[in-house]
CSV table of C-alpha atoms in Angstrom, one decimal:
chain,number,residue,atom,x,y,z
B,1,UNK,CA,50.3,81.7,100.1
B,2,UNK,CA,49.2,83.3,103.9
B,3,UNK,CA,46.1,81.8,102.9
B,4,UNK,CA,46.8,78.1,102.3
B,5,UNK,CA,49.5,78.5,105.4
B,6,UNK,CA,46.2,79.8,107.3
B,7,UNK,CA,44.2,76.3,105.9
B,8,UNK,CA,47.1,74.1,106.9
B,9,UNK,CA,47.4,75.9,110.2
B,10,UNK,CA,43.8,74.7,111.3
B,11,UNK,CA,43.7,71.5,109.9
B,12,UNK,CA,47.0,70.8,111.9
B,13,UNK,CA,45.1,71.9,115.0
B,14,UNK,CA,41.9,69.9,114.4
B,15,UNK,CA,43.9,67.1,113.9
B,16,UNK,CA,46.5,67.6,116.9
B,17,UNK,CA,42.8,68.0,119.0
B,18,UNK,CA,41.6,64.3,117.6
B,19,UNK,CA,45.1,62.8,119.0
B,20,UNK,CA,44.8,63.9,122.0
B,21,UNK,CA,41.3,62.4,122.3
B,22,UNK,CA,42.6,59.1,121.4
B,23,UNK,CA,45.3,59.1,123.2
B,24,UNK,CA,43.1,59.3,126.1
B,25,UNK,CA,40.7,56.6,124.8
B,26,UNK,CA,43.7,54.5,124.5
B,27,UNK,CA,43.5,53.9,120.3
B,28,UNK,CA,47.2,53.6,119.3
B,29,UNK,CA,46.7,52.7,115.7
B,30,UNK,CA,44.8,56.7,115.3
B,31,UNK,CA,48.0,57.9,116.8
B,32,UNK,CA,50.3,56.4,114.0
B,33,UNK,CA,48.1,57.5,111.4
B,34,UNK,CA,48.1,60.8,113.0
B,35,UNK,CA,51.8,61.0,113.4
B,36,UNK,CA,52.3,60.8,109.6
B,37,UNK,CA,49.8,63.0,108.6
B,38,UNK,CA,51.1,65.2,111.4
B,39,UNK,CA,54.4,64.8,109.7
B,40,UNK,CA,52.9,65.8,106.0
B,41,UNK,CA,51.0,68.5,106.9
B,42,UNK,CA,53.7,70.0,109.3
B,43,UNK,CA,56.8,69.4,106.7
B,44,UNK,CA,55.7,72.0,103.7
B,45,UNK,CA,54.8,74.3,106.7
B,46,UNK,CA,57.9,74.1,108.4
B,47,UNK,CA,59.6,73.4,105.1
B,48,UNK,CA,58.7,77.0,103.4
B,49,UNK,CA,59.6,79.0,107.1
B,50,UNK,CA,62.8,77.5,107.0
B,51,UNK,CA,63.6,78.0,103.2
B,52,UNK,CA,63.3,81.6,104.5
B,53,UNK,CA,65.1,81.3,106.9
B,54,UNK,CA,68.1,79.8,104.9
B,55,UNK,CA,67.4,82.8,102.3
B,56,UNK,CA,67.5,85.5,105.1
B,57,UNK,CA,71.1,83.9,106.4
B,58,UNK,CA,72.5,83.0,103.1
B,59,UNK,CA,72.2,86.4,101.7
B,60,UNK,CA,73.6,88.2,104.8
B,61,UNK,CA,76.6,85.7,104.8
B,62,UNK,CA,77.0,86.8,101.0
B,63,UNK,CA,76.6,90.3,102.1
B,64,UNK,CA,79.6,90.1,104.4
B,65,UNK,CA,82.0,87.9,102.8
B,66,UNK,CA,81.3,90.4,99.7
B,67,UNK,CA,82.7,93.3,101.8
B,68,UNK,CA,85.3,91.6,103.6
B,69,UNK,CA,87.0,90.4,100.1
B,70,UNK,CA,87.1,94.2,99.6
B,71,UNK,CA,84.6,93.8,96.3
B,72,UNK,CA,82.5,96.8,98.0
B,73,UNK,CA,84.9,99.4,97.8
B,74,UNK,CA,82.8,101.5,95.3
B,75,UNK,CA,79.1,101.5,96.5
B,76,UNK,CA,77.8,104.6,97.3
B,77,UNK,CA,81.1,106.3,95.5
B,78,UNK,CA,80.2,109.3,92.8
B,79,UNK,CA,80.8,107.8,89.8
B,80,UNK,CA,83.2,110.8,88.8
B,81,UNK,CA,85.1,110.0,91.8
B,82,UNK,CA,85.5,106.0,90.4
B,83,UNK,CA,86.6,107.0,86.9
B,84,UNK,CA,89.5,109.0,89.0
B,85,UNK,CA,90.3,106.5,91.0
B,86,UNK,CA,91.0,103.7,87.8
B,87,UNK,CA,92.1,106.8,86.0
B,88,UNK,CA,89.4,106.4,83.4
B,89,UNK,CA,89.6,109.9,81.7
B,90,UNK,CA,87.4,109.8,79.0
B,91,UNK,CA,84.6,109.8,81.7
B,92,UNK,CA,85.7,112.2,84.4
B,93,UNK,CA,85.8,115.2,81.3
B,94,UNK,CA,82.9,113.8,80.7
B,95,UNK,CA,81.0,113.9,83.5
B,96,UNK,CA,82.7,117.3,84.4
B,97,UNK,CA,81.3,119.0,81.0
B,98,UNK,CA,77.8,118.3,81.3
B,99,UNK,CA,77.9,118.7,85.5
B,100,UNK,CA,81.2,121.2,86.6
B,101,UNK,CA,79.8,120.7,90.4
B,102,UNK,CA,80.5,117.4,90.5
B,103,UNK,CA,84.3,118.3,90.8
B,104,UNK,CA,83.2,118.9,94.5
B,105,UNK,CA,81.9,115.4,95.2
B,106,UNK,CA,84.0,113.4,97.9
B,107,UNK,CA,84.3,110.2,99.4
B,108,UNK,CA,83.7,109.1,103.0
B,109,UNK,CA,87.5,110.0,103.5
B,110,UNK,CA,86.3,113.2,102.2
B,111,UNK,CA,88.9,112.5,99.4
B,112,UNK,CA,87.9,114.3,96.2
B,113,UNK,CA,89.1,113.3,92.5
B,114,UNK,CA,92.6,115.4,92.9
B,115,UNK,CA,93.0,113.7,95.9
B,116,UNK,CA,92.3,110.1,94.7
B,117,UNK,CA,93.9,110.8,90.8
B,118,UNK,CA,97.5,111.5,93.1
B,119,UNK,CA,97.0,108.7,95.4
B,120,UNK,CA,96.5,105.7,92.7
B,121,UNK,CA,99.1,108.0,90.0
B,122,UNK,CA,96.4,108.2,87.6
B,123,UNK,CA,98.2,111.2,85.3
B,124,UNK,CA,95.7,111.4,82.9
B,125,UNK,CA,93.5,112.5,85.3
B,126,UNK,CA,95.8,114.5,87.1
B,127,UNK,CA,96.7,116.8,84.0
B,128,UNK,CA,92.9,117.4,83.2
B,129,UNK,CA,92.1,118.5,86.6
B,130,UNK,CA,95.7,121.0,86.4
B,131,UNK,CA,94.8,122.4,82.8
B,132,UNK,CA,91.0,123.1,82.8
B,133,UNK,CA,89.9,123.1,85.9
B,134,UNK,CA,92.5,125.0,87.8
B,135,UNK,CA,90.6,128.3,88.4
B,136,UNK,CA,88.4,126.2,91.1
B,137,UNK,CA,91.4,126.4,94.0
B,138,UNK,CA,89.2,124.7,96.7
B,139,UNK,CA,89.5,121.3,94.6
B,140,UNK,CA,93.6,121.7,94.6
B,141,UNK,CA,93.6,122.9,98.7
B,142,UNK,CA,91.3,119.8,99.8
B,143,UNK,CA,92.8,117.7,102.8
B,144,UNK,CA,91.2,114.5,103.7
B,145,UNK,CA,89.7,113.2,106.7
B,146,UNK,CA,93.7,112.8,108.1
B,147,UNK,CA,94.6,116.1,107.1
B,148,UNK,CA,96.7,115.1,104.3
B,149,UNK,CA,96.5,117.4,100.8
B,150,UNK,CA,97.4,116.6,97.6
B,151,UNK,CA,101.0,116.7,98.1
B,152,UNK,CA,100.8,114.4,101.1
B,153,UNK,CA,99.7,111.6,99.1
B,154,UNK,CA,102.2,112.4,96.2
B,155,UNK,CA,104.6,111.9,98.8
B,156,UNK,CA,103.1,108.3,99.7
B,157,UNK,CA,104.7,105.4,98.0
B,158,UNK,CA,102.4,102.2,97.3
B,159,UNK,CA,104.0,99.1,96.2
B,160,UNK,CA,102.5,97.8,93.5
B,161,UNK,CA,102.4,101.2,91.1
B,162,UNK,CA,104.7,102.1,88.1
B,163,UNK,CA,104.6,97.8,87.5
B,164,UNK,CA,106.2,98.5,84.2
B,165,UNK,CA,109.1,100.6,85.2
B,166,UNK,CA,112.2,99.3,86.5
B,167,UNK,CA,113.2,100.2,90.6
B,168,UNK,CA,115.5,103.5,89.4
B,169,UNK,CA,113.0,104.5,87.1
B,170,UNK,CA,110.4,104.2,89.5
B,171,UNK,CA,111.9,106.4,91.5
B,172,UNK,CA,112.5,108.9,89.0
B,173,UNK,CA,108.7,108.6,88.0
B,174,UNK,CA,107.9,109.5,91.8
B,175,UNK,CA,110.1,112.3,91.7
B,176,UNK,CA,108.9,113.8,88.8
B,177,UNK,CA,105.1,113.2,90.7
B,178,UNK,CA,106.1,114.7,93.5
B,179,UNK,CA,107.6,117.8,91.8
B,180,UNK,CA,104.6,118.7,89.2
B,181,UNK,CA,102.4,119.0,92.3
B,182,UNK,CA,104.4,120.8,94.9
B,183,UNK,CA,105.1,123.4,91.6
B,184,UNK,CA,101.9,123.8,89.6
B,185,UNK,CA,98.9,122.2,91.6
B,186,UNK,CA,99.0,123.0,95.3
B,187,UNK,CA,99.5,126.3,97.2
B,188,UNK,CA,103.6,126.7,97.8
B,189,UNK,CA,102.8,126.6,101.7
B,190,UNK,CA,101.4,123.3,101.4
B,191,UNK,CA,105.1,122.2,101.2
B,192,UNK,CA,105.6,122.6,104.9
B,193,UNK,CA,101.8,122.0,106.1
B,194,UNK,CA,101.6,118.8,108.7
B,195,UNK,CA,98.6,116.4,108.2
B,196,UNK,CA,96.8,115.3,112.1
B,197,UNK,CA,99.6,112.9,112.7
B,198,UNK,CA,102.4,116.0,112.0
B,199,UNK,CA,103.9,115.2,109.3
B,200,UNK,CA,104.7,117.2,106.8
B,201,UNK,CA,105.4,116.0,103.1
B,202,UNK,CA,108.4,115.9,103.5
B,203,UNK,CA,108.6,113.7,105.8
B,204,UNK,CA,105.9,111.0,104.2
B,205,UNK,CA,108.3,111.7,101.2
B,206,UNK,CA,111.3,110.2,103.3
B,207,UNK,CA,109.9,107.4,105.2
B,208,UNK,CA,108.1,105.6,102.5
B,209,UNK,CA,110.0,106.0,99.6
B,210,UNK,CA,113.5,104.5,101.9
B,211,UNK,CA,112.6,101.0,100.9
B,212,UNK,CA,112.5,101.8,96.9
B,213,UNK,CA,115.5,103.5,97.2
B,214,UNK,CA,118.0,101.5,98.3
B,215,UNK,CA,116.0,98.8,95.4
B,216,UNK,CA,117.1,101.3,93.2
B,217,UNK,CA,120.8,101.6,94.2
B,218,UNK,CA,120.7,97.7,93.9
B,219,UNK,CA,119.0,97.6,90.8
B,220,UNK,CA,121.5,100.2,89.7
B,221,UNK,CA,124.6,98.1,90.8
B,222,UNK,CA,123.8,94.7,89.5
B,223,UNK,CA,122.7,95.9,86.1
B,224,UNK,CA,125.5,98.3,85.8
B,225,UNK,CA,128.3,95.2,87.0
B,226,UNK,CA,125.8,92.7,83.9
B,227,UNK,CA,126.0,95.6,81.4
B,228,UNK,CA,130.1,96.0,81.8
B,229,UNK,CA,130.6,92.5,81.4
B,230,UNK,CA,129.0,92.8,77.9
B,231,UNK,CA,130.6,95.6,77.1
B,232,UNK,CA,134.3,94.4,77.9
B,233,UNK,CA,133.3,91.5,76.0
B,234,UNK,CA,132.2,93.5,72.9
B,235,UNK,CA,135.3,95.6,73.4
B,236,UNK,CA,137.8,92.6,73.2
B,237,UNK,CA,136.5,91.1,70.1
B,238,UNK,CA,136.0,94.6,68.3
B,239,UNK,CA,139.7,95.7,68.9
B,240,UNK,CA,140.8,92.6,67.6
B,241,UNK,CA,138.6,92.4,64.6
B,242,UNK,CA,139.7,96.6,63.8
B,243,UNK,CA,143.3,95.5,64.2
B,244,UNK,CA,142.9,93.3,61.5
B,245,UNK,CA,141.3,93.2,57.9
B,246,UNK,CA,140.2,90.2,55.5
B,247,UNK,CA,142.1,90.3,51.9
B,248,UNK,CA,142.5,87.5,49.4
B,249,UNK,CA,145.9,85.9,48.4
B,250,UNK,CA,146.8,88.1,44.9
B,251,UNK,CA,149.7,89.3,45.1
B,252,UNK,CA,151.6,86.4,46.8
B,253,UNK,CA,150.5,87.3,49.5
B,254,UNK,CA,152.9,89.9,50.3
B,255,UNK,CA,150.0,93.2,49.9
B,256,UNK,CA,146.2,92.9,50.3
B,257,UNK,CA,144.0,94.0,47.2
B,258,UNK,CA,140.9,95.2,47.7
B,259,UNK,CA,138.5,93.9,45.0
B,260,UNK,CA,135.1,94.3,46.9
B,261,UNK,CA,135.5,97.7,48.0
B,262,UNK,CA,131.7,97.7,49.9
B,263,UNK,CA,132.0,94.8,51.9
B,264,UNK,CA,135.8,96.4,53.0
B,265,UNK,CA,134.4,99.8,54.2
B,266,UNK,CA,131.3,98.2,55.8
B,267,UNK,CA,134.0,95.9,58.0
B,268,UNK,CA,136.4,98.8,58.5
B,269,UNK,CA,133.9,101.3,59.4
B,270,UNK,CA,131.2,99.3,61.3
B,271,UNK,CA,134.4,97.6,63.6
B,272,UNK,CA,135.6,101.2,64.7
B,273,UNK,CA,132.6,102.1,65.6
B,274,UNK,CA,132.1,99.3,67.7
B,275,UNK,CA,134.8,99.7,69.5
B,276,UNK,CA,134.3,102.8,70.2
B,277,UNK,CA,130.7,102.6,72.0
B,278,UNK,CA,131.6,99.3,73.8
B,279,UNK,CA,134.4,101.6,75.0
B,280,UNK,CA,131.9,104.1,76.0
B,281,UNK,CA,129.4,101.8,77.4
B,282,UNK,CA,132.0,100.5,79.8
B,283,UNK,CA,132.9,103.6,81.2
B,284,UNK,CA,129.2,104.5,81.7
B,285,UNK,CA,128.6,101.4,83.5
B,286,UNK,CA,131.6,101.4,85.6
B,287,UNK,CA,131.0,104.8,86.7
B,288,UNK,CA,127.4,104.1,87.8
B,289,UNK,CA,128.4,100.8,89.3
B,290,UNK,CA,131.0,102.8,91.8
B,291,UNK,CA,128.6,106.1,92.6
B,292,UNK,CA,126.6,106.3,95.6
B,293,UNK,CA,123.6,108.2,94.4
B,294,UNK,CA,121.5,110.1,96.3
B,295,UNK,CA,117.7,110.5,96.3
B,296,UNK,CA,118.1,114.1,94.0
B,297,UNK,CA,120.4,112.0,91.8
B,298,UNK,CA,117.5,110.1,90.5
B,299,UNK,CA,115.6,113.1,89.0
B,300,UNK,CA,118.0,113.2,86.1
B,301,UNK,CA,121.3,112.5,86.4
B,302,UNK,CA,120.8,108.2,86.7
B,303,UNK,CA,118.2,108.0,84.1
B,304,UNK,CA,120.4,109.9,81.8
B,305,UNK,CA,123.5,108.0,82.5
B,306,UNK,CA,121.9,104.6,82.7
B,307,UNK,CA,119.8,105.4,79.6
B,308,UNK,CA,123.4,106.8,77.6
B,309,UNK,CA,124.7,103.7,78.3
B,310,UNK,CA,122.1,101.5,77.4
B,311,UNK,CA,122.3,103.4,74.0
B,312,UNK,CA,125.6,103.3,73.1
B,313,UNK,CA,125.8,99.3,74.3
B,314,UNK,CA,122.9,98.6,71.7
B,315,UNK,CA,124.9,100.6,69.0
B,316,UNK,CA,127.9,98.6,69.6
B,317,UNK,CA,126.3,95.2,69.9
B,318,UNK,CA,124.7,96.2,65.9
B,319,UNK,CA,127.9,98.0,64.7
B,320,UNK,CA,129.6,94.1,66.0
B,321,UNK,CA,127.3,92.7,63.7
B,322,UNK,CA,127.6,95.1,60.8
B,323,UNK,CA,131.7,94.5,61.1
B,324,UNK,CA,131.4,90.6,60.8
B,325,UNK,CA,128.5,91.0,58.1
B,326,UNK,CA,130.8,93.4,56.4
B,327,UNK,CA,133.7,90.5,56.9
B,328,UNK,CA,131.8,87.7,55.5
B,329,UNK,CA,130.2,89.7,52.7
B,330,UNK,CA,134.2,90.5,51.4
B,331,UNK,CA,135.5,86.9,51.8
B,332,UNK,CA,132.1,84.8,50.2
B,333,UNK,CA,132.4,87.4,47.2
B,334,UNK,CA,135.6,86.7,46.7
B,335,UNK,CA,135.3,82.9,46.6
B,336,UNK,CA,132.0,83.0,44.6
B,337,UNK,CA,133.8,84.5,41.7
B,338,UNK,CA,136.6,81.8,41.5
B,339,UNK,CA,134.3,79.2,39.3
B,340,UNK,CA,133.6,82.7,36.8
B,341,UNK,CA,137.2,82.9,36.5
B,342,UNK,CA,138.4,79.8,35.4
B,343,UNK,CA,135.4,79.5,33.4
B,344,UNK,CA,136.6,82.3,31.3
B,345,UNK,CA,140.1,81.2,31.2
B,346,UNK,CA,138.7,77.9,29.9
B,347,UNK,CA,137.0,79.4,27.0
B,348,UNK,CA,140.0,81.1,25.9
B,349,UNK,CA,141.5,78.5,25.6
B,350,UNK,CA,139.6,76.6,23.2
B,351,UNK,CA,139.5,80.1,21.2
């Protein structure tokens, strides 16, 4: 290619010489000619430099719009630190079998996989690290760049984690975090160790996680208010269906008979039972709808009480159910038989 560039180079010259001889003998008609094979000769010359040249700055425009959209994140990252990162576990067990020193490796944070596992709440990863590796105490008393450890960034709240949890449980979830490192992963003095910007956990703790919980308290009032609504509903129609029971008209009417006994127990049974779960539910509900939790509270006394009262709602929405099925199942027996009957009496009859 250099060569034929070289070729093209010299004819160009040789012919730019013979212009400007006859442009100086005064021949105009050689100067058009020249001009177009000026023009062909020069075009693939100037034609390739500047494909180049359009290369060169297409690529480094691709380059940088490729690390500005943040699709760059990972080059030059241990792969071990990665698969902790996405909390791939199959891979950082394996990578740590076959090579135990990669444990060590850290990012240009100087984050290592601990570090990283806590900070994206990749759990998976976190419990291999805390059950098989936790002889090697310099990977559980790393501090990054910023001087925050492990529990520092358990203490760091992230919107956009724990998508599939509900605000109160989220909290709960980073509770429960929060606790499993400060008691089994990091040194106890940790607790009360300042990053470079001197803060403790603590602290971190506090300040980010303000915003999720008053969420939570919302989340925990308007569900509370939706779910005693239902339940006073469920509680109404159950006390009114208990109060009462079907029976067919035997008897002139004056005493019920029973002559589906199943269908009668299923009604009797399944409508006390209802009543008394929507009865419970309410009171769940209306006590967590008029508490003012505090941050502690969400370990385990909400997600027990909200969860109780989810429970016992459910059981008396089904129990509802079973009464009218029970109902229904009574009365259509009763009337399916009628055509039996006075086809029997019939045939006596004509005996």
């Amino acid at each position: 290619m250099h060569k034929v560039l070289e070729e093209f180079q010299r004819s160009y010259d040789s012919i730019h010489k013979l212009l400007e001889q006859a442009q100086t003998n005064g021949l105009p008609e050689v100067n058009d000619k020249s001009q177009k094979m000026d023009r062909s000769i020069k075009e693939p010359v100037l034609n390739d430099k500047s494909q180049k040249m359009d290369k060169s700055i297409k690529g480094e425009t691709e380059e940088k719009s490729f690390k500005e959209n943040g699709r760059d994140t990972n080059a030059g990252t241990p792969t071990i630190l990665v698969a902790a990162k996405n909390g791939i576990t199959e891979i950082v067990e394996k990578i740590l079998q076959n090579h135990r020193s990669t444990i060590h490796e850290l990012d240009p944070e100087k984050k290592n996989a601990l570090l990283l596992a806590v900070e994206h709440r990749q759990y998976g990863v976190i419990n291999i690290l805390g059950e098989k590796y936790r002889d090697i105490k310099s990977v559980f008393r790393a501090v990054d760049k910023d001087g925050n450890n492990a529990l520092h960034f358990g203490a760091t709240y992230k919107p956009g984690v724990w998508v599939a949890f509900p605000e109160g449980f989220k909290m709960q979830m980073e509770i429960l975090l929060y606790e499993k490192i400060m008691k089994s992963l990091v040194p106890k003095h940790y607790y009360s160790s300042p990053n470079n910007s001197g803060h403790t956990p603590p602290d971190v703790f506090k300040k980010t996680h303000d915003d999720l919980l008053e969420k939570s308290k919302k989340w925990l009032k308007e569900t509370s208010t939706e779910c005693f609504a239902l339940a006073g509903i469920i509680a109404s129609i159950t006390f009114a269906t208990s109060t009462s029971r079907p029976s067919d008209t035997s008897n002139n009417g004056r005493q019920p008979t029973f002559d589906i006994q199943a269908g009668f127990t299923i009604f009797t049974v399944s409508s006390l039972i209802a009543l008394s779960f929507s009865i419970t539910s309410a009171v769940v509900f209306l006590t967590i709808a008029n508490s003012n939790y505090r941050l502690e509270h969400f370990t385990r006394i909400v997600p027990s009480m909200v969860s109780f009262g989810f429970l016992t709602l459910f059981i008396s929405i089904g129990a509802t159910l079973m009464s009218f099925c029970g109902a229904h199942i009574y009365t259509l027996a009763y009337k399916l038989r009628l055509p039996l009957t006075t086809f029997n009496v019939n045939t006596e009859d004509i005996h």
